[in-house]
CSV table of C-alpha atoms and ligand atoms in Angstrom, one decimal:
chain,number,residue,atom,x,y,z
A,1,UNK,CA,1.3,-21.9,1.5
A,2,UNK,CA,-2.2,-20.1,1.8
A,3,UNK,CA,-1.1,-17.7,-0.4
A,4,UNK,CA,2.0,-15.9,-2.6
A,5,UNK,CA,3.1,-13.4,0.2
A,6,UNK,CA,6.0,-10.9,0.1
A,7,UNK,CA,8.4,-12.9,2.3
A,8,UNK,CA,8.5,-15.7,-0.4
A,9,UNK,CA,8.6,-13.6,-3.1
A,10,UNK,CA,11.8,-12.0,-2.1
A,11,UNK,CA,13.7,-15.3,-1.0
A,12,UNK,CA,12.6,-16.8,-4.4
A,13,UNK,CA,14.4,-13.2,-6.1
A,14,UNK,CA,16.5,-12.1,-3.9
A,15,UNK,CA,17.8,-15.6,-2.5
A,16,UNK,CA,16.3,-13.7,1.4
A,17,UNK,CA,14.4,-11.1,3.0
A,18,UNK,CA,14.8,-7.4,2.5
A,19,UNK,CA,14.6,-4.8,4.9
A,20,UNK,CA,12.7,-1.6,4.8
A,21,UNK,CA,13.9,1.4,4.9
A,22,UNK,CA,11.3,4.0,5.3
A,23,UNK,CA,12.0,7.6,4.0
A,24,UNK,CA,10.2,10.4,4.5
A,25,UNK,CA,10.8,12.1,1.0
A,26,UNK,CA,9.8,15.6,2.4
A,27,UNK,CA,6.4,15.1,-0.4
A,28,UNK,CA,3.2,16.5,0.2
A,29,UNK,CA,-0.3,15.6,-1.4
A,30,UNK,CA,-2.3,17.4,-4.0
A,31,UNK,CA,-5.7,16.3,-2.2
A,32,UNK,CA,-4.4,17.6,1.0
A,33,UNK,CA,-3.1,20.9,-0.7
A,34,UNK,CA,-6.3,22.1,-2.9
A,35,UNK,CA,-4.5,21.2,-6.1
A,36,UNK,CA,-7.2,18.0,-6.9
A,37,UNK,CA,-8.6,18.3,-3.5
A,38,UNK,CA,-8.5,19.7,-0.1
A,39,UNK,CA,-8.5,17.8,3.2
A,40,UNK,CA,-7.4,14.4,1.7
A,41,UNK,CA,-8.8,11.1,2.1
A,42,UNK,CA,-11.4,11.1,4.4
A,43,UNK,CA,-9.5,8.0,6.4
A,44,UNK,CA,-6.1,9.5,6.3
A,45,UNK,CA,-4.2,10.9,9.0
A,46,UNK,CA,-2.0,14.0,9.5
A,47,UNK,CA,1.4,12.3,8.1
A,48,UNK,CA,0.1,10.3,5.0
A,49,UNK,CA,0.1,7.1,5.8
A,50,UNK,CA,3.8,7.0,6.8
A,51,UNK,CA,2.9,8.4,10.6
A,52,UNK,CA,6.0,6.7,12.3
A,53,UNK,CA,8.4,8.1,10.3
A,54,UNK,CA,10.6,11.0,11.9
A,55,UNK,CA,11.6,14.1,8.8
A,56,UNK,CA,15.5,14.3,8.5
A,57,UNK,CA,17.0,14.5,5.1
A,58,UNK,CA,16.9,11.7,2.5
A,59,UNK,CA,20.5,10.6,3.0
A,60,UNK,CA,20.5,10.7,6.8
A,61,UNK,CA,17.1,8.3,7.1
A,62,UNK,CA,18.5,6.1,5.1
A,63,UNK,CA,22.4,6.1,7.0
A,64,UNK,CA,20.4,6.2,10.2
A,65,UNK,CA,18.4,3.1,9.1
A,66,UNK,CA,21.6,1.7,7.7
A,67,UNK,CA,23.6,1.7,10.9
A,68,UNK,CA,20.8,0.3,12.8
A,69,UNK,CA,21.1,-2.9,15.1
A,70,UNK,CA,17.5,-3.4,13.1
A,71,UNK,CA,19.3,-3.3,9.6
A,72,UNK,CA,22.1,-5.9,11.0
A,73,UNK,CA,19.1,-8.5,10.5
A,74,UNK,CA,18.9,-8.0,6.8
A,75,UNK,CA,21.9,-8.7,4.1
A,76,UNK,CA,20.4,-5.9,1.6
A,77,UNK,CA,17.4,-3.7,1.3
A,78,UNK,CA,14.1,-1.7,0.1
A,79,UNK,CA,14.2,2.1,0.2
A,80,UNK,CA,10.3,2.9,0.6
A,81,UNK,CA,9.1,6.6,0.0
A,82,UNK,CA,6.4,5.4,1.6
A,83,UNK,CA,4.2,9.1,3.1
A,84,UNK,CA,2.3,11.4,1.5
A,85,UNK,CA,2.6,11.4,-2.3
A,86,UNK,CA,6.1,10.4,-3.2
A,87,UNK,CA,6.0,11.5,-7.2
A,88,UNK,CA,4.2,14.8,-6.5
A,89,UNK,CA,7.2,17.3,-7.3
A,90,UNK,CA,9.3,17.5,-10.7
A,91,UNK,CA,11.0,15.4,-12.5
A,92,UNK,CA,14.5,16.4,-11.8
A,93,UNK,CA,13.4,17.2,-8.0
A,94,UNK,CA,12.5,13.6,-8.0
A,95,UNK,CA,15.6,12.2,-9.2
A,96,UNK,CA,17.4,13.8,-6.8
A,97,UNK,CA,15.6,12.7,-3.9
A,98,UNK,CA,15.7,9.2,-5.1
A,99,UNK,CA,19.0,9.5,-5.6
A,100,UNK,CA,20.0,10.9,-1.9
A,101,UNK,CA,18.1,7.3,-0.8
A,102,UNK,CA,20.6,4.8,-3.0
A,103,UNK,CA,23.7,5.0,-1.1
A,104,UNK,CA,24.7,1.9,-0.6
A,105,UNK,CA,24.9,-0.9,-3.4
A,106,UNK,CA,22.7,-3.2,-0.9
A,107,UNK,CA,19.4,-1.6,-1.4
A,108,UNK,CA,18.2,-3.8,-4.2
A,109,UNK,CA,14.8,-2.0,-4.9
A,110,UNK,CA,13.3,1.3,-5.0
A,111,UNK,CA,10.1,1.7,-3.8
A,112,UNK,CA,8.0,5.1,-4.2
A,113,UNK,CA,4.0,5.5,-3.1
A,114,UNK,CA,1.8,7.7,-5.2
A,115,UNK,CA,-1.5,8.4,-6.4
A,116,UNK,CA,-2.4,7.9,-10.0
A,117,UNK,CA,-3.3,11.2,-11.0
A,118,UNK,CA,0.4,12.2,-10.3
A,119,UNK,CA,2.3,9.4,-12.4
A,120,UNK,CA,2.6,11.1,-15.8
A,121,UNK,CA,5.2,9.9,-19.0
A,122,UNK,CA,8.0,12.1,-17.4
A,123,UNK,CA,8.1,10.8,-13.8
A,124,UNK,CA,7.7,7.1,-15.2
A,125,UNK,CA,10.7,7.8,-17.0
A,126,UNK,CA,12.4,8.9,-13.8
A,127,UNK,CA,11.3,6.2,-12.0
A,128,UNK,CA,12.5,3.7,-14.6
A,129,UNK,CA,16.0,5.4,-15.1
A,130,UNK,CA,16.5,3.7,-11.3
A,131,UNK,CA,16.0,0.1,-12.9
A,132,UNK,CA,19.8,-1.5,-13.5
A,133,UNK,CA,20.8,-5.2,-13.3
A,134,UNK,CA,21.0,-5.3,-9.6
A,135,UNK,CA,17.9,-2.8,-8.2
A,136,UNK,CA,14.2,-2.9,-9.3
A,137,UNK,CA,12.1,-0.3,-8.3
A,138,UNK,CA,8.3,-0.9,-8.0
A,139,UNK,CA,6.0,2.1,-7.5
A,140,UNK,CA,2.6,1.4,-5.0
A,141,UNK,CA,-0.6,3.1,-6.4
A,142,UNK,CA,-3.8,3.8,-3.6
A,143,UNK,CA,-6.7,2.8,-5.3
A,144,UNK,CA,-8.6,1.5,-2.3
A,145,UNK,CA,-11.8,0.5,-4.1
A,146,UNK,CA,-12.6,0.1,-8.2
A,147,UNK,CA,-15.6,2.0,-7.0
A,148,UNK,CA,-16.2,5.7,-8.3
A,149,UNK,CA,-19.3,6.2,-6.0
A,150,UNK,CA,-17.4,4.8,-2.9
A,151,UNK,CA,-14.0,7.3,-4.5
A,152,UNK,CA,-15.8,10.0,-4.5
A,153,UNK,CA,-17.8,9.3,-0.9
A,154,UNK,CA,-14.1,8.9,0.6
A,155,UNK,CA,-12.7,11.8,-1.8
A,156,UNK,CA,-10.2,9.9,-3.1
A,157,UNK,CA,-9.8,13.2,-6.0
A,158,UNK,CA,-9.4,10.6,-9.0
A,159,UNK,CA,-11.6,8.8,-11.4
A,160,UNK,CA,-11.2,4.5,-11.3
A,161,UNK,CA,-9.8,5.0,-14.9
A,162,UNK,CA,-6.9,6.9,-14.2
A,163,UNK,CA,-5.3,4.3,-11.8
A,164,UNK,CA,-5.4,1.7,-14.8
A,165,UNK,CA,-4.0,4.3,-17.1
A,166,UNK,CA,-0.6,4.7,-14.3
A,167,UNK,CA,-0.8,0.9,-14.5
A,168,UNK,CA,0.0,0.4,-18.2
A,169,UNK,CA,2.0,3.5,-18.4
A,170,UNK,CA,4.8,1.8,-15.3
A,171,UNK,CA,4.3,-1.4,-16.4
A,172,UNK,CA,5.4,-0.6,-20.1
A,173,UNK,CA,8.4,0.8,-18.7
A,174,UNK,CA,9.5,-2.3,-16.6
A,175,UNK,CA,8.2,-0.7,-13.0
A,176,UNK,CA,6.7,-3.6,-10.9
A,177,UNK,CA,3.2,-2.0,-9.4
A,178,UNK,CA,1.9,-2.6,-5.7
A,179,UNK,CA,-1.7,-1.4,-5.7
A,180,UNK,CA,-3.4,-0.7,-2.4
A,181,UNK,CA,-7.0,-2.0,-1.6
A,182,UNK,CA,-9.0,-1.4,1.8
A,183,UNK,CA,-11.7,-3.5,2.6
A,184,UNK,CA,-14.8,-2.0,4.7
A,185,UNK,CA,-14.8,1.4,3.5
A,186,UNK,CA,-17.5,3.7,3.4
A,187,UNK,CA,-19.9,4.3,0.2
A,188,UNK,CA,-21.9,6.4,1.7
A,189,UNK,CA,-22.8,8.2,5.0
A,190,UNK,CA,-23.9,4.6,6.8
A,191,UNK,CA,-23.3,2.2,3.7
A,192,UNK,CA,-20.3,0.2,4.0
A,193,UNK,CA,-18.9,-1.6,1.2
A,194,UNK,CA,-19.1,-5.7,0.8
A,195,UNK,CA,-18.2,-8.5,-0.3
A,196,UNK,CA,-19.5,-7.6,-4.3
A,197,UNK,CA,-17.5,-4.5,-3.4
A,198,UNK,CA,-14.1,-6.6,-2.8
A,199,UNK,CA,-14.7,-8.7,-6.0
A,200,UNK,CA,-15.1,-6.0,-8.2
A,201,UNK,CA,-11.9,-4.8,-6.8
A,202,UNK,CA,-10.1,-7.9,-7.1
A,203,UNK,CA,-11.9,-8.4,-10.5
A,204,UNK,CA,-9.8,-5.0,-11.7
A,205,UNK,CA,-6.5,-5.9,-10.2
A,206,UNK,CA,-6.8,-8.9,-11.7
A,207,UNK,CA,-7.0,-8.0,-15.4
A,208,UNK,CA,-4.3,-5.5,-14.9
A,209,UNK,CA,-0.4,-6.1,-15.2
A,210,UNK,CA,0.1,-6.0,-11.3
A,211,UNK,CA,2.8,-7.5,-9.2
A,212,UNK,CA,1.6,-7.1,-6.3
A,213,UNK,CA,-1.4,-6.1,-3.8
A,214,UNK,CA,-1.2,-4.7,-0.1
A,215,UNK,CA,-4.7,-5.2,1.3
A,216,UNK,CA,-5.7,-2.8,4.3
A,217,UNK,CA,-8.5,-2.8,6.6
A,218,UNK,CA,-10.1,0.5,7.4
A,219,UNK,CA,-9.5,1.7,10.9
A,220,UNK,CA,-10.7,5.1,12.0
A,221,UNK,CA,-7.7,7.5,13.1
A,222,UNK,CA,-8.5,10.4,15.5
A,223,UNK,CA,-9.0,13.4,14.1
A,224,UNK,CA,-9.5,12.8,10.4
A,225,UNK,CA,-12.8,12.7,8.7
A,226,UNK,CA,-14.1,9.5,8.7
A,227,UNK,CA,-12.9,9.8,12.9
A,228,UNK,CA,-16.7,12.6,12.7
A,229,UNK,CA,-18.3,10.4,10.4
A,230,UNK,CA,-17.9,7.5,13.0
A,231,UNK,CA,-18.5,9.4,16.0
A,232,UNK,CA,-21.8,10.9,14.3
A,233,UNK,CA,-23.0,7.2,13.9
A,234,UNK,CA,-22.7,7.8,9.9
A,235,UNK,CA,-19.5,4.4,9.7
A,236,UNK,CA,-19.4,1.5,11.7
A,237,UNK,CA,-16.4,-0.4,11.3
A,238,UNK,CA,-16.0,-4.2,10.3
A,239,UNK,CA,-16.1,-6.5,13.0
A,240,UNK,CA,-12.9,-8.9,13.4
A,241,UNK,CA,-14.8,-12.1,11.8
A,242,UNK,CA,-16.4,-9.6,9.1
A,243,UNK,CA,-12.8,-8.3,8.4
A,244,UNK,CA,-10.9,-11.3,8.2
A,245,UNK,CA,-14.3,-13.1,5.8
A,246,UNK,CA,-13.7,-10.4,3.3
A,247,UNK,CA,-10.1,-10.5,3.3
A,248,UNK,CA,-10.4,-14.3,2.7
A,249,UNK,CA,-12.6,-13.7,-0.1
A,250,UNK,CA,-9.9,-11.0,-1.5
A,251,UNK,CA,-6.7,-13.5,-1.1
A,252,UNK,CA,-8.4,-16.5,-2.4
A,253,UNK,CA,-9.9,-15.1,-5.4
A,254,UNK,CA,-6.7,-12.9,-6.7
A,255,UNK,CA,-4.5,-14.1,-9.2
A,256,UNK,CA,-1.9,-16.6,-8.1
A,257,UNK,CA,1.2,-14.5,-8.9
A,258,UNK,CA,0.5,-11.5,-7.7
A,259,UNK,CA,2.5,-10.8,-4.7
A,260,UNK,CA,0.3,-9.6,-1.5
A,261,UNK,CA,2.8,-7.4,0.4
A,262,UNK,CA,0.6,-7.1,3.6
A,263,UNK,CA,-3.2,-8.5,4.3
A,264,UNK,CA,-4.3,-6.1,7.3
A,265,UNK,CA,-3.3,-2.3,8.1
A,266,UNK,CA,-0.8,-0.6,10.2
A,267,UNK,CA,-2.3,1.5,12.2
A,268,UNK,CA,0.0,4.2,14.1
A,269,UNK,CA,-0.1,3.6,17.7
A,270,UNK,CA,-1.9,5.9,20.0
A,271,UNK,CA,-4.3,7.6,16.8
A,272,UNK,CA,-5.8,4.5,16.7
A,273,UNK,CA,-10.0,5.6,17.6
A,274,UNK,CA,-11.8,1.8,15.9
A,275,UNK,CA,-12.0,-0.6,15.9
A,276,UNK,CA,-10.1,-2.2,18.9
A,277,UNK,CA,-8.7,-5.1,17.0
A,278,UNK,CA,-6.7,-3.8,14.4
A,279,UNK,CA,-4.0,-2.4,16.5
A,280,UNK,CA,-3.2,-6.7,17.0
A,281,UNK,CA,-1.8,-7.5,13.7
A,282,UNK,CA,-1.5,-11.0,14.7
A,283,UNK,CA,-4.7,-11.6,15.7
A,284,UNK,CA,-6.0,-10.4,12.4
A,285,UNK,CA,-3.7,-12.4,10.2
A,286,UNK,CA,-4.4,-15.2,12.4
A,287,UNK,CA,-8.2,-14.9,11.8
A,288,UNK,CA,-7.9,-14.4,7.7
A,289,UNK,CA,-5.1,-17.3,7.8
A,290,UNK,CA,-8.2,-19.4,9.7
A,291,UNK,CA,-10.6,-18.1,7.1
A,292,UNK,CA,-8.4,-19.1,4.3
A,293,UNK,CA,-7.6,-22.9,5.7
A,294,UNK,CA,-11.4,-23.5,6.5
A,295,UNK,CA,-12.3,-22.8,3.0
A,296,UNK,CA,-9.4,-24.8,1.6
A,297,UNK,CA,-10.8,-27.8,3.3
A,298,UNK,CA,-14.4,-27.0,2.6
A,299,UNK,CA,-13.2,-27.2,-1.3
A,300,UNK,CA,-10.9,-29.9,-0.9
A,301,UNK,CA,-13.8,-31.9,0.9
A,302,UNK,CA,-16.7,-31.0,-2.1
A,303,UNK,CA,-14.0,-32.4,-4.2
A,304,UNK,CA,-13.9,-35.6,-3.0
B,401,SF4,S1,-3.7,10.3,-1.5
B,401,SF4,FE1,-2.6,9.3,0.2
B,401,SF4,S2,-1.5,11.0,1.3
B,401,SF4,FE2,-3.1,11.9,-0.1
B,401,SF4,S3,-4.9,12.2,1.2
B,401,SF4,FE3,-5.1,10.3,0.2
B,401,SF4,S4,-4.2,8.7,1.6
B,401,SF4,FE4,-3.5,10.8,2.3
């Protein structure tokens, strides 16, 4: 194994694989609506990172999934309020919309992704009132880079040292965290992060209480703003080779037990404006899995 991925994790826990239910949890974003920030993330699109997902109520996504020839593959589940920012509305308005998604005994974990700077004591405490003998919930935190200068370029609206503060604060109350990282984003108008960029991140993760790590590579969406900054000449996206290098160097130099959930992005079909190859997730995992082998061997062969 080249590395501890999701699908092992969850036979090792769960004795199989989980499916996902994606809910749209009807959340907006306080960097989209001018309450840390307007206009969001300069990389993020119109729907929050959750752009396939159709709005119905809570209950109904998850029934709709439920009775699903897709959900027939799968003998329990993960309900993932995966758009916008899914602890960004009160406490009791959050229980209840967690609440409308566990229906069904089957759905073993909750899963809810947020920003940092809207995890506070109370909705921890919500969060972790959804923790019993048979469901976990884990809560996914976009940090992207441990950067400030490269934050602040993208306008990610929160300081570095507020994402390790949410850390501490779910991990204390028994919430497993899933922290996001993208690899080739811009630190300025024609500077692109590297590889010291991707260590420091990894560095972070890696003295911090984290389950597990979803690694993205930045692709350029139409219409946001990183979609002008690119076609002003200002980014120029990571080659293939250049992508799958630096994912390597992520994956091979993160702790052993922390789970990576994904190792590319998702992009949503049809928004997708650069770089052609990231709308072939297999090609990409096949190029970081290449990456990963060669240097394997190359440190298997100095050992010798
Ligand atoms: S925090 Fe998430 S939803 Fe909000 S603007 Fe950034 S990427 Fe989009």
């Amino acid at each position: 194994m080249l590395y501890y991925n999701l699908s092992t994790y969850l036979r090792n826990t769960y004795g199989h694989r989980l499916g996902k239910i994606c809910i749209d949890g009807g959340f907006t974003c306080p960097n989209r609506d001018g309450t840390c920030g307007v206009g969001g993330c300069i990389f993020c699109g119109e729907r929050g990172a959750g752009e396939h997902i159709v709005k119905d109520g809570i209950t109904a996504q998850t029934r709709r999934y439920l009775d699903s020839p897709a959900a027939g593959k799968y003998a329990e589940y993960i309900a993932y309020f995966q758009n916008f920012t899914g602890t960004y509305a009160p406490p009791e308005t959050l229980r209840e919309r967690y609440a409308s998604a566990l229906i069904d005994p089957r759905i073993r974990v909750l899963a809810v992704g947020t920003r940092p700077d809207c995890v506070d004591g109370e909705r921890a405490d919500v969060l972790a009132s959804f923790i019993n003998d048979r469901r976990d919930v884990w809560c996914e935190l976009g940090l992207q880079s441990s950067s400030d200068e490269t934050a602040r370029f993208i306008n990610r609206g929160y300081e570095t040292a507020r994402f390790v503060e949410a850390v501490q604060m779910l991990h204390s109350r028994g919430i497993k965290v899933v922290a996001h990282m993208i690899i080739g984003l811009p630190r300025a108008e024609g500077v692109r992060e590297g590889a010291d960029d991707v260590k420091a991140t990894v560095d972070l993760l890696n003295s911090l209480p984290v389950f597990g790590v979803k690694i993205h590579s930045l692709y350029v969406i139409r219409g946001t703003r990183l979609d002008s900054l690119y076609e002003r000449g200002g980014y120029e996206p990571l080659t293939l080779d250049e992508y799958a290098a630096l994912a390597a160097l992520a994956i091979s130099r993160l702790r052993p037990d922390i789970v990576l959930h994904r190792i590319t992005g998702d992009c949503p079909r049809g928004l997708l404006a650069a770089p052609d190859w990231a709308a072939d997730k297999r090609a990409v995992t096949d190029a970081i899995n290449e990456k990963l082998r060669l240097s394997a061997s190359d440190a298997a062969k100095s050992s010798i």
